[in-house]
Tab-separated table of C-alpha atoms and ligand atoms in Angstrom:
chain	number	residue	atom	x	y	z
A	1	UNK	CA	105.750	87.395	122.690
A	2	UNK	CA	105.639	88.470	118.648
A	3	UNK	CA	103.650	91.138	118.153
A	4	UNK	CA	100.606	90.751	116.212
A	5	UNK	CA	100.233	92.853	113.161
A	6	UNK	CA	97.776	93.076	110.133
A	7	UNK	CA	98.646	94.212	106.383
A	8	UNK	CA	95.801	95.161	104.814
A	9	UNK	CA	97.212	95.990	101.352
A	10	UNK	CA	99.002	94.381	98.934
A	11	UNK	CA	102.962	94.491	99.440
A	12	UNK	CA	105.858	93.396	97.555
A	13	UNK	CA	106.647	90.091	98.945
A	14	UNK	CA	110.375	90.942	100.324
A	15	UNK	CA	108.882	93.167	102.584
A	16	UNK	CA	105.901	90.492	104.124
A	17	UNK	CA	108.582	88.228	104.205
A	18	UNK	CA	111.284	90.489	106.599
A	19	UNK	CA	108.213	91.670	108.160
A	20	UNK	CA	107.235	88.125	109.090
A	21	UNK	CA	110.918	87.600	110.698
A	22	UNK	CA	109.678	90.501	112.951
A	23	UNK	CA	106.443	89.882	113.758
A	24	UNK	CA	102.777	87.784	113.622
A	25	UNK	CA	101.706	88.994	110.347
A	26	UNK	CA	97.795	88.328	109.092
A	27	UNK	CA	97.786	89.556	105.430
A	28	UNK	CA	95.143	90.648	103.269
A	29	UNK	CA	96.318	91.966	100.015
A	30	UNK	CA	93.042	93.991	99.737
A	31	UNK	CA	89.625	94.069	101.706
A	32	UNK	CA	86.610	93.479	100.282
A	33	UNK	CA	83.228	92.080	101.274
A	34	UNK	CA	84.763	88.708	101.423
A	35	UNK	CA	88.132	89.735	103.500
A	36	UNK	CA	86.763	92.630	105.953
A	37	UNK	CA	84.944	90.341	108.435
A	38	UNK	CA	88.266	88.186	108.570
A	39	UNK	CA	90.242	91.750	108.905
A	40	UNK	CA	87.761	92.775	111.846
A	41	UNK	CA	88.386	89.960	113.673
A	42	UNK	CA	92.222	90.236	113.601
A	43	UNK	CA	92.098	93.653	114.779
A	44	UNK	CA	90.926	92.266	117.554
A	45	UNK	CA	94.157	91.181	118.624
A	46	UNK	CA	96.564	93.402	116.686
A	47	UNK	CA	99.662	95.622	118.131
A	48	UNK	CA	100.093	97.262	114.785
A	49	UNK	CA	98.931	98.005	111.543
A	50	UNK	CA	100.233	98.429	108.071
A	51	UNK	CA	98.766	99.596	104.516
A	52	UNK	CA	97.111	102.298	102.561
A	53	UNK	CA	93.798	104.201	102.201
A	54	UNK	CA	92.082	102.524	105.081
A	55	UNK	CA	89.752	105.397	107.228
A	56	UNK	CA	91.365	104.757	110.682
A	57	UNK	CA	89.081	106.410	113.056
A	58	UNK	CA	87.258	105.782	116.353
A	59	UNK	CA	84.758	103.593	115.304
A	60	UNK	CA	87.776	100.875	113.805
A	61	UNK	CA	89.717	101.782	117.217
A	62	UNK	CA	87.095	100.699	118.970
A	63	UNK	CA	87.568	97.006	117.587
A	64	UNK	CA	91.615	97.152	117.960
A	65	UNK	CA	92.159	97.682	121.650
A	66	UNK	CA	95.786	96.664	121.672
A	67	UNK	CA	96.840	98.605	118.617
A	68	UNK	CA	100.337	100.666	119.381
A	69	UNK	CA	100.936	101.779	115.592
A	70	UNK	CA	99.358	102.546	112.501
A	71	UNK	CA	101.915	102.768	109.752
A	72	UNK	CA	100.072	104.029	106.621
A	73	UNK	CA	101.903	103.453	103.036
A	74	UNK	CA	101.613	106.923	101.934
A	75	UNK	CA	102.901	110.320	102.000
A	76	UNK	CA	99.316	111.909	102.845
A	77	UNK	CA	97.315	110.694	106.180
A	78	UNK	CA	93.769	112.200	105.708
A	79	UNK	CA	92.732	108.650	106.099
A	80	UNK	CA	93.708	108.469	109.843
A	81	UNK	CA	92.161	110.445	112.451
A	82	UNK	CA	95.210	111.952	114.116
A	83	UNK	CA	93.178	112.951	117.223
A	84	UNK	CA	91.399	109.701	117.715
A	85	UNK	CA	94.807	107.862	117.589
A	86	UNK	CA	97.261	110.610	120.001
A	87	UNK	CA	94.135	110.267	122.734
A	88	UNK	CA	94.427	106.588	122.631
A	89	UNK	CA	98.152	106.887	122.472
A	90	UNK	CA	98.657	105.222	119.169
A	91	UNK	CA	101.439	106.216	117.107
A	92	UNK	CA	100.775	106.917	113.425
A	93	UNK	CA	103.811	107.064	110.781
A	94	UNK	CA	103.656	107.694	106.993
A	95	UNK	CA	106.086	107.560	104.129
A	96	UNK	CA	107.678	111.039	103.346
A	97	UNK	CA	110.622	111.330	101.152
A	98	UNK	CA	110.953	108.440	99.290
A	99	UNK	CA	108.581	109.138	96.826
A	100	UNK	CA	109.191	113.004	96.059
A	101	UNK	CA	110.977	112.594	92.707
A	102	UNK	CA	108.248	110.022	91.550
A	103	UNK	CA	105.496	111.892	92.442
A	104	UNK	CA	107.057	114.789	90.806
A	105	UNK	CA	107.707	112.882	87.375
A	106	UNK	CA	103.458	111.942	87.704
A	107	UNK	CA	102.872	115.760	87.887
A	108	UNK	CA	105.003	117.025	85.404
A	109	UNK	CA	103.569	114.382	82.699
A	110	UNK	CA	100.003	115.208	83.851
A	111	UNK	CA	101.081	119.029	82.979
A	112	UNK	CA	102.850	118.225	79.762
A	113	UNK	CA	99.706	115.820	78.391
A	114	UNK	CA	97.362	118.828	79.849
A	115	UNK	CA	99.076	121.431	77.683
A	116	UNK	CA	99.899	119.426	74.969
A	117	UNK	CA	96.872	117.335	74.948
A	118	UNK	CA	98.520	113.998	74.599
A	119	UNK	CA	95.631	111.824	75.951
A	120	UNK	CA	93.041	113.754	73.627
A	121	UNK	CA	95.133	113.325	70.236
A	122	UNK	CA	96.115	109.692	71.329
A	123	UNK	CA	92.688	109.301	71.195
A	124	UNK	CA	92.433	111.211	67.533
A	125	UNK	CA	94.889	109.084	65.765
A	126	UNK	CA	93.561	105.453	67.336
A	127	UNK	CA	89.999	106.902	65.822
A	128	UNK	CA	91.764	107.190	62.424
A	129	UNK	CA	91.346	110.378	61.964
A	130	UNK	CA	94.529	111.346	61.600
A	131	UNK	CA	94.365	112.401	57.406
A	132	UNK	CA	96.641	115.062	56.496
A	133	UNK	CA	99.282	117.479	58.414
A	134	UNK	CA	98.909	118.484	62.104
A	135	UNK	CA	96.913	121.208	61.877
A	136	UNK	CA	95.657	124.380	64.238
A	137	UNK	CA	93.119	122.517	65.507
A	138	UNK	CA	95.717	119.769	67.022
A	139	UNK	CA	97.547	122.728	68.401
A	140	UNK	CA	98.540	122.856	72.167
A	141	UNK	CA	100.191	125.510	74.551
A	142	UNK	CA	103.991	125.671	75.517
A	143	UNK	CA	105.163	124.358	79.170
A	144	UNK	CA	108.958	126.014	78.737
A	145	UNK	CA	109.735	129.554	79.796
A	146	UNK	CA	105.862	129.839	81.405
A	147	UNK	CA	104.700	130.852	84.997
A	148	UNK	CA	104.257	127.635	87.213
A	149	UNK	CA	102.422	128.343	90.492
A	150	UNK	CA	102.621	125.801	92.921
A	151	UNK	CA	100.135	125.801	95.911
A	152	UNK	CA	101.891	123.643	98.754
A	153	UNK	CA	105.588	123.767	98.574
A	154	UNK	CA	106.860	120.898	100.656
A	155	UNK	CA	109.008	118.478	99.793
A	156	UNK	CA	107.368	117.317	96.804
A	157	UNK	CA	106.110	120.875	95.617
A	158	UNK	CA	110.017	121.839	95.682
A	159	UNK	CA	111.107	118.526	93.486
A	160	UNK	CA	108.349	119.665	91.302
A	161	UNK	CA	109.787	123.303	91.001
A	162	UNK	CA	113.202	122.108	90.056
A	163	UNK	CA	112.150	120.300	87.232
A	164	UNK	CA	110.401	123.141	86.377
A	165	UNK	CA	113.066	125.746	86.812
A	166	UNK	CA	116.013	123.866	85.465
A	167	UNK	CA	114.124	121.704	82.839
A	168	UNK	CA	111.825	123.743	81.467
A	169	UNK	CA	113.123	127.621	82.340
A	170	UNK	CA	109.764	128.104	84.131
A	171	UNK	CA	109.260	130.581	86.757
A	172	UNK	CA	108.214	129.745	90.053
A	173	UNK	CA	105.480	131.103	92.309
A	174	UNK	CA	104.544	129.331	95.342
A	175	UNK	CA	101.797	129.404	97.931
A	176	UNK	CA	102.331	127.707	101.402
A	177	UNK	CA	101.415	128.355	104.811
A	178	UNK	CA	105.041	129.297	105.278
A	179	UNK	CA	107.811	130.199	103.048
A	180	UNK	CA	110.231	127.698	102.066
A	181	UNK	CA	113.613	129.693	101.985
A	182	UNK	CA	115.427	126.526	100.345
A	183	UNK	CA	112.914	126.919	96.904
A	184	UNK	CA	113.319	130.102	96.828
A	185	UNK	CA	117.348	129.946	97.454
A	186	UNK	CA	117.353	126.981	94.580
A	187	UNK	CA	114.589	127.568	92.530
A	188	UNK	CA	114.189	131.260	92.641
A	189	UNK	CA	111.054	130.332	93.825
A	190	UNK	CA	108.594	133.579	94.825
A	191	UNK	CA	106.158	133.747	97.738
A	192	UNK	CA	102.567	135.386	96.729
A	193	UNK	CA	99.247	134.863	98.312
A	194	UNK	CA	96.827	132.647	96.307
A	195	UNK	CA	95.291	135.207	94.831
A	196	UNK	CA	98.311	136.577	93.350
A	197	UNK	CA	99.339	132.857	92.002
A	198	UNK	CA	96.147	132.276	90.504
A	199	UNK	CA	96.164	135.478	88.984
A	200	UNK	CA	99.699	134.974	86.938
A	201	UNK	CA	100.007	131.570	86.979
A	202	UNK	CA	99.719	129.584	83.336
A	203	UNK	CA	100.072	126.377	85.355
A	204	UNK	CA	98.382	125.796	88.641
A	205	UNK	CA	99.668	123.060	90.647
A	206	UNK	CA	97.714	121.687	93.907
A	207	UNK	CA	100.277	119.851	96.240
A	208	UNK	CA	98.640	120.680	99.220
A	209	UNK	CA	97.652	117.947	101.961
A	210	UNK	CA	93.843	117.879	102.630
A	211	UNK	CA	93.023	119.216	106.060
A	212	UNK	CA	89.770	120.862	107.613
A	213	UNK	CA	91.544	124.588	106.312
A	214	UNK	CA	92.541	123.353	102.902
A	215	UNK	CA	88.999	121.037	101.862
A	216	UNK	CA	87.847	122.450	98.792
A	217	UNK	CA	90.244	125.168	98.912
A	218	UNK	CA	89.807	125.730	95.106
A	219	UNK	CA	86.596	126.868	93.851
A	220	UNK	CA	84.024	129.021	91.282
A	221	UNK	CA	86.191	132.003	93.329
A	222	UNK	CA	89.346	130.740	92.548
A	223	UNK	CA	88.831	129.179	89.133
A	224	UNK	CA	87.353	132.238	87.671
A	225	UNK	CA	90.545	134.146	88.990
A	226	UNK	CA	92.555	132.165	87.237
A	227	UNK	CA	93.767	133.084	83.558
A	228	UNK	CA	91.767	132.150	80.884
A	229	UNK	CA	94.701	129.982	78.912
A	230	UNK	CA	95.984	128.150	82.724
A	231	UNK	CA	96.111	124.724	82.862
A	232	UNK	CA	95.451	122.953	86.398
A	233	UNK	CA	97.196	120.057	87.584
A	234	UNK	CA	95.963	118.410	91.283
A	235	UNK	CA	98.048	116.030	92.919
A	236	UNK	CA	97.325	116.281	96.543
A	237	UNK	CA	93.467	114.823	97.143
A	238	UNK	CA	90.417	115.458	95.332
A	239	UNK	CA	88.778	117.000	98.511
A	240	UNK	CA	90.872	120.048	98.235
A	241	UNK	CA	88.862	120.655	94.930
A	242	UNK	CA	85.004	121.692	94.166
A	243	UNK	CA	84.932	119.415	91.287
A	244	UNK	CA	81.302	120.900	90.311
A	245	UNK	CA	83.210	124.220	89.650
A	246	UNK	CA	85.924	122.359	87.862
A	247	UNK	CA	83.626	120.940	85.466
A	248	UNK	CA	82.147	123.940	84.843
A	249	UNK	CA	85.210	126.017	84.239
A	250	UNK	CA	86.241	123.452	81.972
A	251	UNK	CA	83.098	123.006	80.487
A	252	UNK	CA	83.060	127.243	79.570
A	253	UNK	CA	86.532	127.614	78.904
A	254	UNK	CA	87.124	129.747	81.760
A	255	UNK	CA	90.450	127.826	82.112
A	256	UNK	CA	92.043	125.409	79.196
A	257	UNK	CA	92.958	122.041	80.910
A	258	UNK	CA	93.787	119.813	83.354
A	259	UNK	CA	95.413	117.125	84.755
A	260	UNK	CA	94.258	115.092	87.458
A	261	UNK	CA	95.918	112.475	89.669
A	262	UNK	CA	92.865	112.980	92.488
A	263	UNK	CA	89.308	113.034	92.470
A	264	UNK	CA	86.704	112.921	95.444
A	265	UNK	CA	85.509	109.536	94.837
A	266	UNK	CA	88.036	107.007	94.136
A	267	UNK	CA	87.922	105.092	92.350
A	268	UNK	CA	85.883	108.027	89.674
A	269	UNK	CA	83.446	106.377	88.559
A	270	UNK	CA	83.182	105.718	84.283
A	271	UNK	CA	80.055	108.381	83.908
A	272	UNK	CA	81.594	111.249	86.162
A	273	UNK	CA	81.173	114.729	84.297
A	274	UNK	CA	84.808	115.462	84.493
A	275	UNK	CA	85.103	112.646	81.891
A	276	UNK	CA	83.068	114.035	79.362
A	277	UNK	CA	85.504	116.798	78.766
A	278	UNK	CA	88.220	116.200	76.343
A	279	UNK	CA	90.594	119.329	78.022
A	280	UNK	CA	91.247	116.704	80.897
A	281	UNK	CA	93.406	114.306	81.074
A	282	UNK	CA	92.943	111.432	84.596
A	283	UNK	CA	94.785	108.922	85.782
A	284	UNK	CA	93.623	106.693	88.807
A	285	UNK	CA	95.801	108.259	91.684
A	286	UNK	CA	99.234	107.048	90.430
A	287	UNK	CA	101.553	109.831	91.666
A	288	UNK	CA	104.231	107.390	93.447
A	289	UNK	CA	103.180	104.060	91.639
A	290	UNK	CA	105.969	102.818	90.473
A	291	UNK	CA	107.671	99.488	90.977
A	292	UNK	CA	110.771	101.022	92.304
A	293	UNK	CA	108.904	103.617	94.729
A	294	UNK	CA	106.018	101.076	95.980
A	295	UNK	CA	108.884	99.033	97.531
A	296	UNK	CA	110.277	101.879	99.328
A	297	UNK	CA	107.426	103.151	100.703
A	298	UNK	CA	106.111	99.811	101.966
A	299	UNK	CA	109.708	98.930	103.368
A	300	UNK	CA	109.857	102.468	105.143
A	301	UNK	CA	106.313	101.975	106.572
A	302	UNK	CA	107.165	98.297	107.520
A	303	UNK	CA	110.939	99.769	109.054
A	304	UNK	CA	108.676	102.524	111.071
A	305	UNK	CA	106.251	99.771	112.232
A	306	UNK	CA	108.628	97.793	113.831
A	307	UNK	CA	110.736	100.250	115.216
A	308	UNK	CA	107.195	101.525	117.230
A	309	UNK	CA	106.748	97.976	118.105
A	310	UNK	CA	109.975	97.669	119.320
A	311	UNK	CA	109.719	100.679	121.496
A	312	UNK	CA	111.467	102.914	119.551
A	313	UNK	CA	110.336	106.146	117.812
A	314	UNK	CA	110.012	105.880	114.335
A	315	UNK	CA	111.960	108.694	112.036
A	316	UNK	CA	108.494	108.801	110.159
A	317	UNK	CA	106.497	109.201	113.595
A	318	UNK	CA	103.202	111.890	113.199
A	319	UNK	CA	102.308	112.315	116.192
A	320	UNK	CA	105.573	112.976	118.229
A	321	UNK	CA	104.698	115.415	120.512
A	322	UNK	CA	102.732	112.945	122.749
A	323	UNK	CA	105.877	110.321	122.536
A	324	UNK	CA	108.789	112.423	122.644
B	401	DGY	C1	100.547	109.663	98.939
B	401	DGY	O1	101.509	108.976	99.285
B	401	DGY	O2	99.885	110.320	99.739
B	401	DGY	C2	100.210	109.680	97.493
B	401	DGY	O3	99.019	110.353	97.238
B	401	DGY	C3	100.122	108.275	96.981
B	401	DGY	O4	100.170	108.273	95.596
């Protein structure tokens, strides 16, 4: 028999259309009030399941009793409860790789419009107010030849550093729970503790995944250690952030910008606090949305999902230890 499987987010139509060579698919290009009943109701007889975002705990698991594999469309798996799933021997798989140099681009122009202020003067010349020669007031800081810390150096953190080390001439310090000996063989990368990176840092970059030790991770402590002039880029989830304590260092000036990608409540809603400030500069989690990238990652996760189905184990596998 096929196996049964449910998409629950929009995919490039290649992909639904191999998948469906593969397998029973029942596609939702989105839930919503109108689609989640429907979606509930498949899960009741689905072997595997494919998208993004989704919370994938006990309480779903409960309604999908055949499920085999989750295969999530994204680097980052906070949204699947990695315990729940190995107990019930499900396998879970994400998209790693494929998306590194994208992701890296999305941080690197989130940095360059911090320091620069790109979205704030955009804004100043639509406004008309654009009358006579760029003046101090339009001034921003330099990226080139500065001190980039990066906090997280996987795979992503490291395609960040070498655009920073070879583009821009920056030096790199990194924070991780281990040290990458490739950055620092490539990228002359240094290890410090996060209180040393914060410290000497003019551009703090959060590439960390969100787990229970890394959940608001940056806070009044660490903002206030950080130089007056740094700029602070997230990337990794807006959980690992007290955003309170980020508006208020912004707010007093205790650092000079930043540049979001994440934010605790997606999507932020139009009368958050953080976008009062003009020394920020948001964009609605687009770190590997790109045409190109999108297709990759849904192919991989659709490649894993079938290879689980299929009995195999996928490359992408999380939870290998209670397969292998
Ligand atoms: C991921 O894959 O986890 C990214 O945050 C998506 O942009």
């Amino acid at each position: 028999m096929r196996p049964k499987v449910i998409v629950y987010s929009k995919v490039a139509d290649a992909v639904l259309d191999w998948l469906r060579t593969q397998c029973d698919v029942t596609y939702f290009a989105g839930l919503n009030a109108q689609t989640y009943p429907l979606f509930e109701r498949a899960l009741a007889e689905a072997d595997g399941l494919l998208g993004a975002g989704l919370r994938v705990d006990q309480t779903l698991l409960e309604k999908a009793p055949r499920l085999k594999i989750v295969s999530n469309i994204s680097v980052g798996y906070d949204n699947l409860d990695i315990g729940e799933l190995t107990k019930r021997g499900i396998m879970a798989t994400n998209t790693p790789d494929v998306l590194n140099d994208t992701v890296a681009d999305a941080i690197f122009a989130l940095l360059l419009a911090a320091a620069r202020r790109i979205a704030e003067l955009d804004r100043y010349v639509r406004a008309g107010q654009w009358r006579s020669r760029s003046d101090e007031h339009l001034f921003g800081v330099d990226v080139h030849h500065k001190v980039l810390g990066i906090i997280g150096m996987g795979r992503i953190g490291a395609a960040i550093a070498k655009r920073a080390r070879f583009g821009f001439d920056m030096k790199i310090l990194y924070h991780n729970r281990s040290r990458n000996m490739e950055a620092e063989r490539n990228y002359q990368a240094t290890y410090c503790t996060l209180e040393e990176l914060l410290a000497q840092a003019d551009f703090v970059c959060l590439m960390t995944p969100l787990t229970p030790q890394t959940e608001r991770m940056i806070g009044e402590r660490e903002f206030s250690l950080m130089k007056k002039s740094a700029v602070f880029v997230n990337g990794s989830r807006g959980a690992t952030v007290d955003e309170e304590a980020l508006v208020r260092a912004l707010r007093n000036r205790e650092i000079l910008a930043a540049g979001l990608d994440v934010f605790a409540q997606e999507p932020l809603p139009a009368d958050h606090p953080l976008l009062s400030l003009d020394n920020v500069v948001t964009v609605p989690h687009i770190g590997s949305a790109t045409h190109e990238t999108r297709f990759k990652m849904a192919k991989l996760a659709a490649e894993s999902l079938v290879a689980g189905l299929s009995g195999k184990l996928p490359d992408t596998l999380i939870n290998r230890e209670r397969f292998a």
